[in-house]
PDB file of C-alpha atoms in Angstrom:
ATOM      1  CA  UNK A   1       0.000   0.000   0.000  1.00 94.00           C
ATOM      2  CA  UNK A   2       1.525   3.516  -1.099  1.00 96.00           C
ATOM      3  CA  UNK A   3       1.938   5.608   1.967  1.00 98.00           C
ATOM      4  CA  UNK A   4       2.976   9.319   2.029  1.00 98.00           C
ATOM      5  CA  UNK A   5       3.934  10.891   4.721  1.00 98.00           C
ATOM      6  CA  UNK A   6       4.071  14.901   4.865  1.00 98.00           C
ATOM      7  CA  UNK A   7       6.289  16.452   7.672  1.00 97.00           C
ATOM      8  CA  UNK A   8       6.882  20.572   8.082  1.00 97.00           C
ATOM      9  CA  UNK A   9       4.401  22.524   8.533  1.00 97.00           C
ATOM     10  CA  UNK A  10       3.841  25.226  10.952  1.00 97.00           C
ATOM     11  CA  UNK A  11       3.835  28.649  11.281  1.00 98.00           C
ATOM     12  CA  UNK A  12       6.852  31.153   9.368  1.00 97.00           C
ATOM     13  CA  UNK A  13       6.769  34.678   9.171  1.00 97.00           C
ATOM     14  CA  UNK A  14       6.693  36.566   5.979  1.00 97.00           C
ATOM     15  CA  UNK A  15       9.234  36.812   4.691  1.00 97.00           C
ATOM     16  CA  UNK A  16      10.769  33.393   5.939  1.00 98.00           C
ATOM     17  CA  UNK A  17      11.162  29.758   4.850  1.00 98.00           C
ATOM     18  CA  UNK A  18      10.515  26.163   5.688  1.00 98.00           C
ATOM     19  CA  UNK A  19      11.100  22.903   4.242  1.00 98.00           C
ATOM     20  CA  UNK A  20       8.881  20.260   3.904  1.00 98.00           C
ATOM     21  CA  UNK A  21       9.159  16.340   3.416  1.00 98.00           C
ATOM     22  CA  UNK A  22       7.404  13.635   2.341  1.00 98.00           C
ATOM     23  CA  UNK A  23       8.531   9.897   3.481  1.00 98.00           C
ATOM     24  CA  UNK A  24       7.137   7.291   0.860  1.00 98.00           C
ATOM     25  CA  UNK A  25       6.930   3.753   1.009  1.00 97.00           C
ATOM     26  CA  UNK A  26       5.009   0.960  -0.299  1.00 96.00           C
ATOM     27  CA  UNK A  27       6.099   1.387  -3.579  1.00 95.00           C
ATOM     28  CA  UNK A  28       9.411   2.155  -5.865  1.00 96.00           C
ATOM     29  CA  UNK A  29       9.987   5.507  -4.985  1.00 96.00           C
ATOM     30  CA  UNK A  30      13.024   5.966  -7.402  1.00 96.00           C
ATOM     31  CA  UNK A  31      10.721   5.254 -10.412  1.00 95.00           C
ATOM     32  CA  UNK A  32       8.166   7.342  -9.897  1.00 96.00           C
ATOM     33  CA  UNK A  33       7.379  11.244 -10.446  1.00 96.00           C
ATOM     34  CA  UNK A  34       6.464  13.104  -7.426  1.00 97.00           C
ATOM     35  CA  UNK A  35       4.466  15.980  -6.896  1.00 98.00           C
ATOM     36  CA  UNK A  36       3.449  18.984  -4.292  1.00 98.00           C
ATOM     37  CA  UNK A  37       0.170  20.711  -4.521  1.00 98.00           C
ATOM     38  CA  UNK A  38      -1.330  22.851  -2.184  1.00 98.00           C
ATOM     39  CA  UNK A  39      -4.932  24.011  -1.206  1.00 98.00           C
ATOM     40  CA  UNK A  40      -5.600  27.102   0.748  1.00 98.00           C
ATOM     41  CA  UNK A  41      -7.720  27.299   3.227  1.00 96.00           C
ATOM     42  CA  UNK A  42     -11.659  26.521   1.712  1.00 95.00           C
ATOM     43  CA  UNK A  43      -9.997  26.982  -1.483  1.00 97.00           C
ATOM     44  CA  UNK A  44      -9.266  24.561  -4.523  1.00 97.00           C
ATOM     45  CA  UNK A  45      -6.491  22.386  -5.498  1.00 97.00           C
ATOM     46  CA  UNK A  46      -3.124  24.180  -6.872  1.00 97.00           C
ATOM     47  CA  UNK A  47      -0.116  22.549  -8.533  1.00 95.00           C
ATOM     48  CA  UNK A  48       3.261  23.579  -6.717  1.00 97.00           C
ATOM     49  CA  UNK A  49       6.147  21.383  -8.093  1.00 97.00           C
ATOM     50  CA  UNK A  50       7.238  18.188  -9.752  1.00 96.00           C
ATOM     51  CA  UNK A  51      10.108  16.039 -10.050  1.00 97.00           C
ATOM     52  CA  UNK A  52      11.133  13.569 -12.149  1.00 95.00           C
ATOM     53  CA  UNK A  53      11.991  10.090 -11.009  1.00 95.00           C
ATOM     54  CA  UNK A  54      15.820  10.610 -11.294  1.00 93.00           C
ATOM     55  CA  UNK A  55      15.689  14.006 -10.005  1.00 93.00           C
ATOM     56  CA  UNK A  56      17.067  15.555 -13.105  1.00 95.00           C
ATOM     57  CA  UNK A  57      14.011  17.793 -14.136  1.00 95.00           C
ATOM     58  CA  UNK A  58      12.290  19.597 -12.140  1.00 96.00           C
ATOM     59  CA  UNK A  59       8.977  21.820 -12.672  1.00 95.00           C
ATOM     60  CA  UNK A  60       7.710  24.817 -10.790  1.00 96.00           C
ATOM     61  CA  UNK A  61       4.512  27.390 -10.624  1.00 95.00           C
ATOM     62  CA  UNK A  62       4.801  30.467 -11.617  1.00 94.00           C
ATOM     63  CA  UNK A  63       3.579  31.698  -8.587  1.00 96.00           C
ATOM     64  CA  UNK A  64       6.567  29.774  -6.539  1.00 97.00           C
ATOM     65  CA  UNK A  65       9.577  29.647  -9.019  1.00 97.00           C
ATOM     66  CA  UNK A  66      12.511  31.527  -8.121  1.00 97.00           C
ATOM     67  CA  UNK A  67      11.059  30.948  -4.377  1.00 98.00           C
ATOM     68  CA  UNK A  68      10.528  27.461  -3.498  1.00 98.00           C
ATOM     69  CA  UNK A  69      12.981  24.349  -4.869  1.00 98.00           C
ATOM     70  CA  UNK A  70      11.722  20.658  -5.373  1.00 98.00           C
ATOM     71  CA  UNK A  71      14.515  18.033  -4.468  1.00 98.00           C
ATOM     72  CA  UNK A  72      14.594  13.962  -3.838  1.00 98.00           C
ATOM     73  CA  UNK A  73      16.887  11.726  -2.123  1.00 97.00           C
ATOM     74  CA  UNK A  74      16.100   8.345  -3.741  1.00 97.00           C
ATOM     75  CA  UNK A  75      18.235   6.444  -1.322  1.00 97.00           C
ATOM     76  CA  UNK A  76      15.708   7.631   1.775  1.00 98.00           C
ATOM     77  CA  UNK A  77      12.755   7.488   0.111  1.00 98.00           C
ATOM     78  CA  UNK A  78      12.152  11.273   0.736  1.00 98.00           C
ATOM     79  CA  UNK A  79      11.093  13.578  -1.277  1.00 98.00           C
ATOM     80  CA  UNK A  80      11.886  17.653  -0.222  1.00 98.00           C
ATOM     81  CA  UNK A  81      10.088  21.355  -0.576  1.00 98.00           C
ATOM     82  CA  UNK A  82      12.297  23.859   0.281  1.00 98.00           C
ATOM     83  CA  UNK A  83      10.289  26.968   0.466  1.00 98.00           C
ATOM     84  CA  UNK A  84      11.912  30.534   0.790  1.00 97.00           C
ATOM     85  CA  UNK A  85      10.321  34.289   0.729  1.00 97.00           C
ATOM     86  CA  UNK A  86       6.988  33.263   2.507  1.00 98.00           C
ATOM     87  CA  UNK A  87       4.071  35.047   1.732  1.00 97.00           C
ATOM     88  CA  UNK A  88       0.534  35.368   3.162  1.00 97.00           C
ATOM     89  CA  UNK A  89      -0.855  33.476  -0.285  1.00 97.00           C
ATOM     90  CA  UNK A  90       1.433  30.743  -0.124  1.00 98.00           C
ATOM     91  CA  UNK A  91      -0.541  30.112   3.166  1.00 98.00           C
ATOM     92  CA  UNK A  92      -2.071  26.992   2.509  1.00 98.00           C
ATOM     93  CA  UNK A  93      -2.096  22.863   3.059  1.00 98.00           C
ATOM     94  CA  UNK A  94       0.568  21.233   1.236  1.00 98.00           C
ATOM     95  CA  UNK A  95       0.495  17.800  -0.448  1.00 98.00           C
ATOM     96  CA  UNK A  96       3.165  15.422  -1.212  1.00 98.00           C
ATOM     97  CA  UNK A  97       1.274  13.104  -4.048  1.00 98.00           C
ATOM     98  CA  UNK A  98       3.049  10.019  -6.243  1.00 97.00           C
ATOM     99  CA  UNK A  99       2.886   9.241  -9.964  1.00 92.00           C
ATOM    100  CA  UNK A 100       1.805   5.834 -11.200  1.00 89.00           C
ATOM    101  CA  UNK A 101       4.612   5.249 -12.587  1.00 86.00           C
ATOM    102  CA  UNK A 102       3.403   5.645 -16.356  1.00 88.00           C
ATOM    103  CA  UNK A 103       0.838   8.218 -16.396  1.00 89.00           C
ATOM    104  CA  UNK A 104       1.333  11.954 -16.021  1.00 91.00           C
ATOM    105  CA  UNK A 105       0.565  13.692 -12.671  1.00 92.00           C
ATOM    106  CA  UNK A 106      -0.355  12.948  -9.461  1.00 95.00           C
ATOM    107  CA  UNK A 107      -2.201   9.422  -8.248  1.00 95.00           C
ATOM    108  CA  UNK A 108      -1.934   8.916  -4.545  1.00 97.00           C
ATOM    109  CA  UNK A 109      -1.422  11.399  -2.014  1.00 98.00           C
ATOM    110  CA  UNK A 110      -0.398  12.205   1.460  1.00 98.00           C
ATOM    111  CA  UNK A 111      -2.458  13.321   4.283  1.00 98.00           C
ATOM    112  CA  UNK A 112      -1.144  17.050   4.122  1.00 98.00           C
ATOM    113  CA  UNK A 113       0.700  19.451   6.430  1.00 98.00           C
ATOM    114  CA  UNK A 114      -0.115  22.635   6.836  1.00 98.00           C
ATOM    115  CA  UNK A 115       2.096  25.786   6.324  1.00 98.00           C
ATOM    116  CA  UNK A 116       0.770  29.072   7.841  1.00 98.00           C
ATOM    117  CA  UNK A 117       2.240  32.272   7.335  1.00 97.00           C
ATOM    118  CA  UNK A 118       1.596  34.884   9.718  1.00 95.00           C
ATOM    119  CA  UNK A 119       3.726  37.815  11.528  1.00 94.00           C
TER     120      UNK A 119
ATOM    121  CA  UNK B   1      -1.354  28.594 -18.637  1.00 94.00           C
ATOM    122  CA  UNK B   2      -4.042  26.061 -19.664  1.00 97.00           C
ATOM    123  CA  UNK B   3      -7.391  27.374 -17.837  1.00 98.00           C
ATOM    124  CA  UNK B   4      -9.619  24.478 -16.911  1.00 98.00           C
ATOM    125  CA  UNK B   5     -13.593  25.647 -16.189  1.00 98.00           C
ATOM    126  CA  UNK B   6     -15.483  23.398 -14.430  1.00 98.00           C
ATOM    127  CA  UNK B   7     -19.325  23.524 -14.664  1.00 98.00           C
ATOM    128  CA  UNK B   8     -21.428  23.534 -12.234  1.00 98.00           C
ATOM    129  CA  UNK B   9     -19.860  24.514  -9.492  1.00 98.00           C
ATOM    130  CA  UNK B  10     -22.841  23.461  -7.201  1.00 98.00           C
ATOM    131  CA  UNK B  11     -23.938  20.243  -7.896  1.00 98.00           C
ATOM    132  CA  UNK B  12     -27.487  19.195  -5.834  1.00 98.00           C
ATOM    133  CA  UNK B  13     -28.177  15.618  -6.580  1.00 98.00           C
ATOM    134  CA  UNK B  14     -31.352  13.247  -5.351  1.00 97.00           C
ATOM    135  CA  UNK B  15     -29.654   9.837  -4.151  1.00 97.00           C
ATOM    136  CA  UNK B  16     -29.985   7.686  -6.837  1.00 97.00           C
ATOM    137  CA  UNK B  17     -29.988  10.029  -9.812  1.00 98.00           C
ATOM    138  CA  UNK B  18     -27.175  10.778 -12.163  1.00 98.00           C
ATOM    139  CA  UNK B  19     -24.796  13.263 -11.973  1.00 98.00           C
ATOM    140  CA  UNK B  20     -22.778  14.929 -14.705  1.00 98.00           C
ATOM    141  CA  UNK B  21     -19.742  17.370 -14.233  1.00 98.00           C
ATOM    142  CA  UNK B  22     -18.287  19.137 -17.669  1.00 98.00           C
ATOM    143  CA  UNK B  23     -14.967  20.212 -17.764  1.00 98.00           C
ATOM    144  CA  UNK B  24     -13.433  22.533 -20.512  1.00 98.00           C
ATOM    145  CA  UNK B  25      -9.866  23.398 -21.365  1.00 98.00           C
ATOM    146  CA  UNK B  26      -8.514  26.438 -22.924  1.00 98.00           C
ATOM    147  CA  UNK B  27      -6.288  24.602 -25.560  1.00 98.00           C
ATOM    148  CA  UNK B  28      -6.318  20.729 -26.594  1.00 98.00           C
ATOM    149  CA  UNK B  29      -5.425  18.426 -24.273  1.00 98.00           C
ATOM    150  CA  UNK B  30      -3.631  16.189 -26.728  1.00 97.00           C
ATOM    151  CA  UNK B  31      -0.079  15.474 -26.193  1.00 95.00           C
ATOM    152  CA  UNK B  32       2.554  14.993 -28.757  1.00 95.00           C
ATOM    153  CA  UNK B  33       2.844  11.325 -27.656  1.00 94.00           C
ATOM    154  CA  UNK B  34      -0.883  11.153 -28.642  1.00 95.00           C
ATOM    155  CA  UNK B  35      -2.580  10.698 -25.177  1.00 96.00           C
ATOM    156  CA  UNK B  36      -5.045  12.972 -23.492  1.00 97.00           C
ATOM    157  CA  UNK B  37      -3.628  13.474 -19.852  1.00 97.00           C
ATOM    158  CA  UNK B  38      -7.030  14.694 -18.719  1.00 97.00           C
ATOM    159  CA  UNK B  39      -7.746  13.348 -14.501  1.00 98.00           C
ATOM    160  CA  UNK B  40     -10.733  13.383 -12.347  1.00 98.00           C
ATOM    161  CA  UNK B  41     -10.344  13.756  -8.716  1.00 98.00           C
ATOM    162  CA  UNK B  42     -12.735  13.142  -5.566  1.00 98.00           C
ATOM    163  CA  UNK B  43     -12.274  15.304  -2.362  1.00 98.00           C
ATOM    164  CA  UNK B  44     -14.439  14.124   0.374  1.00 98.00           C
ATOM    165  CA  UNK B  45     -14.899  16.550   3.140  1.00 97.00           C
ATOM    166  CA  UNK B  46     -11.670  16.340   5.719  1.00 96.00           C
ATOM    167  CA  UNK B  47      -9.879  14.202   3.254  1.00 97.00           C
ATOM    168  CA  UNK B  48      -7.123  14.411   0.802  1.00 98.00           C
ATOM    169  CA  UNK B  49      -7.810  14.492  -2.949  1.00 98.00           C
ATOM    170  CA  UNK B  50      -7.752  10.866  -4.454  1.00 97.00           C
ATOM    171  CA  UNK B  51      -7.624  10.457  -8.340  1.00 98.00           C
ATOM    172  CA  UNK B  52     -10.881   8.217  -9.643  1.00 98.00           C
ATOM    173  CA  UNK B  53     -10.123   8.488 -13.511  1.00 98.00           C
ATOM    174  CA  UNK B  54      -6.945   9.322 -15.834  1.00 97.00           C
ATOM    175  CA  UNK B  55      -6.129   9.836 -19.369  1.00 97.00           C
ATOM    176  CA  UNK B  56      -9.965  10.898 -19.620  1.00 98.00           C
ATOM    177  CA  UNK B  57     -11.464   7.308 -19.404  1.00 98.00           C
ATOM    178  CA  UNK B  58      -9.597   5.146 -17.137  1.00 97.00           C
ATOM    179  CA  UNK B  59     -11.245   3.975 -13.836  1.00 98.00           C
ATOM    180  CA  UNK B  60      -8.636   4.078 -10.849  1.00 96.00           C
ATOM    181  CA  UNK B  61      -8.346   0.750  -9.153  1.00 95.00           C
ATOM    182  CA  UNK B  62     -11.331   0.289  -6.266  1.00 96.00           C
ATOM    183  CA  UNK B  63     -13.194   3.217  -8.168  1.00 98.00           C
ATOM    184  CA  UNK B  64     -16.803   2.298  -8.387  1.00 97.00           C
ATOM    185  CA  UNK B  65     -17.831   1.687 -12.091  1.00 96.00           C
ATOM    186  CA  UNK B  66     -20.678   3.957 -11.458  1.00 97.00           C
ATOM    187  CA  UNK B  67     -18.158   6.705 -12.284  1.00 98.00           C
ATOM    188  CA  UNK B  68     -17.018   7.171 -15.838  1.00 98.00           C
ATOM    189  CA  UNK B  69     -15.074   9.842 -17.832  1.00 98.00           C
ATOM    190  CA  UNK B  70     -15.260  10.814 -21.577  1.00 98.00           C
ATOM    191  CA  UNK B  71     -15.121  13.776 -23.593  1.00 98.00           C
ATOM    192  CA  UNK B  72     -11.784  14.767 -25.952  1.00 97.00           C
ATOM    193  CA  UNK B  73      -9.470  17.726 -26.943  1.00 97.00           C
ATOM    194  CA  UNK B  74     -10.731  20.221 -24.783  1.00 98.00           C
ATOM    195  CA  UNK B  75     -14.131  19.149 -23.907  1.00 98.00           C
ATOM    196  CA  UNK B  76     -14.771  16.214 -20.348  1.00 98.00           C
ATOM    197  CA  UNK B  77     -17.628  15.017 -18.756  1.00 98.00           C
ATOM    198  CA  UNK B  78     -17.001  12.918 -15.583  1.00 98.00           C
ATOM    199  CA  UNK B  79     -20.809  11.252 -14.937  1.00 98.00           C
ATOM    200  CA  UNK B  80     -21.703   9.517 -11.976  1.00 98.00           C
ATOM    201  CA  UNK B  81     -24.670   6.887 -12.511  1.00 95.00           C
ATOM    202  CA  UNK B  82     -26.882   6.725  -9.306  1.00 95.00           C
ATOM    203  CA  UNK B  83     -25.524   9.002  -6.885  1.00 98.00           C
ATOM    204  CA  UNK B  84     -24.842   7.714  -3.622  1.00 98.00           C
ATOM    205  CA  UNK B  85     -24.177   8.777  -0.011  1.00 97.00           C
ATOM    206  CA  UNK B  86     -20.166   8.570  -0.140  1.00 97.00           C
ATOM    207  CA  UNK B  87     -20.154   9.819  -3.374  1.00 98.00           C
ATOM    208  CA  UNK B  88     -20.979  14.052  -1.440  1.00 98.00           C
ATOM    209  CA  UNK B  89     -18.000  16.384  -1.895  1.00 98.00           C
ATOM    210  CA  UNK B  90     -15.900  18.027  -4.731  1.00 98.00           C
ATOM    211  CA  UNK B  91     -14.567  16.938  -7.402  1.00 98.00           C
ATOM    212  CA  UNK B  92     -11.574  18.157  -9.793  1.00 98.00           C
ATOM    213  CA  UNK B  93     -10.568  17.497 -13.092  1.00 98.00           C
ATOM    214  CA  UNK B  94      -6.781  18.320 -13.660  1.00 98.00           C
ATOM    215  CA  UNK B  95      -4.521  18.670 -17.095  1.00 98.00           C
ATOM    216  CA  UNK B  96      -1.745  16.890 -17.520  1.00 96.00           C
ATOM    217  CA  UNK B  97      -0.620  17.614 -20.984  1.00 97.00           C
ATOM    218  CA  UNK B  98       0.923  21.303 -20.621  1.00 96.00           C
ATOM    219  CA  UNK B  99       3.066  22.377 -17.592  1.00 92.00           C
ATOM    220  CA  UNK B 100       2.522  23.662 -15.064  1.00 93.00           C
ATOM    221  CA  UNK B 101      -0.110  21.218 -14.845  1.00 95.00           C
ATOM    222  CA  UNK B 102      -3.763  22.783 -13.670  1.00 97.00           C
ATOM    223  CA  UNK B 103      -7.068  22.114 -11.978  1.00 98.00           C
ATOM    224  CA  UNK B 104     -10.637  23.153 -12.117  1.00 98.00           C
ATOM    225  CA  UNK B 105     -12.508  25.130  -9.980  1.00 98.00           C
ATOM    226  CA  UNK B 106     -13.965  22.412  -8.163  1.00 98.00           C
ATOM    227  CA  UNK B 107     -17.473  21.071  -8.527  1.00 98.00           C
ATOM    228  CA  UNK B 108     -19.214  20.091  -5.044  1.00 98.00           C
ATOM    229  CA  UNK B 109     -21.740  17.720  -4.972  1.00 98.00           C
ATOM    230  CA  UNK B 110     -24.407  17.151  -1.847  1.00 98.00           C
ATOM    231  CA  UNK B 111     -27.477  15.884  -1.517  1.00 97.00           C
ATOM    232  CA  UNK B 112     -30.673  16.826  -1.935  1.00 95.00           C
TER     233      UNK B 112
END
């Protein structure tokens, strides 16, 4: 069974970062795409980042690039958000979510952590 | 980026009775590999997002067969045959052709 852990969250002032992680198991983690979306508060579903199964291409936002970084370590099973110049709108649950493996985007996904920013 | 519009966005439903959600895209959905990378996704309330259909057609594993996607290029319809109990939140369809990848609206469904 595919299980995705998110780990993080909390508060940050503006201004400030945080980085998140996502434990996998249950599955090859090294050949699969992963993906972060988040979903503000009683808002909808927003695509953050991707990374490719070998790490090599990555894929931002254009709300977070230049700002946040997607990274993997294949040998932990871990996959990384490094978030940097928080803002109020980047407020929002985050959610670490698996490919299948052949299909594009995400399949099965974490239970969420949530990243508040607030001075 | 690829606008997806969802309609509705409020979705009443008798238990029992279909449902249909329509989902358009600003440009074609079709890849240069040929495929359609068009997703449907169920949010129940309190839970995370899990993905009930892909490449516009395909049934997830465990996903009732009551649920079915069709539709091409940049029209969808995800239809629900005989809505039931479980079946109450929102649901978003999601492109997967053009990066950054992007997501509906949202359609919620409750009962009536």
């Amino acid at each position: 069974e595919v299980q995705l852990v998110e780990s993080g969250g909390g508060l940050v002032q503006p201004g400030g970062s945080l980085r998140l992680s996502c434990a996998a198991s249950g599955f090859t983690f090294s050949s699969h795409a992963m993906h972060w979306v988040r979903q503000a508060p009683g808002k909808g579903l927003e695509y953050v980042s991707a990374i490719i199964a070998n790490g090599v291409s990555t894929f931002y936002a254009n709300s977070v690039k230049g700002r946040f970084s997607i990274s993997r370590d294949n040998s932990k099973n871990t996959l990384y958000l490094q978030m940097g110049s928080l803002r109020s709108e980047d407020m929002a649950v985050y959610y670490c979510a698996s490919g299948d493996g052949t299909n594009r985007g995400p399949q099965s996904w974490g239970q969420g952590t949530l990243v508040t920013v607030s001075s | 980026d690829v606008v997806m519009t969802q309609s509705p966005l409020s979705l009443p439903v008798t238990l029992g009775q279909p449902a249909s959600i329509s989902c358009r895209s600003s440009q074609s959905l079709v890849h240069s590999d040929g495929n359609t990378n068009l997703n449907w996704f169920q949010q129940r309330p309190g839970q995370s997002p899990r993905r009930l259909i892909y490449k516009v057609s395909n049934r997830d594993s465990g996903v009732p067969d009551r649920f079915s996607g069709s539709g091409s290029g940049t029209d969808f319809t995800l239809q629900i045959n005989r809505v039931e109990a479980e079946d109450v939140g929102v649901y978003y369809c999601m492109q997967a052709t053009h990066w950054p990848y992007t997501f509906g609206q949202g359609t919620k469904l409750e009962i009536k």
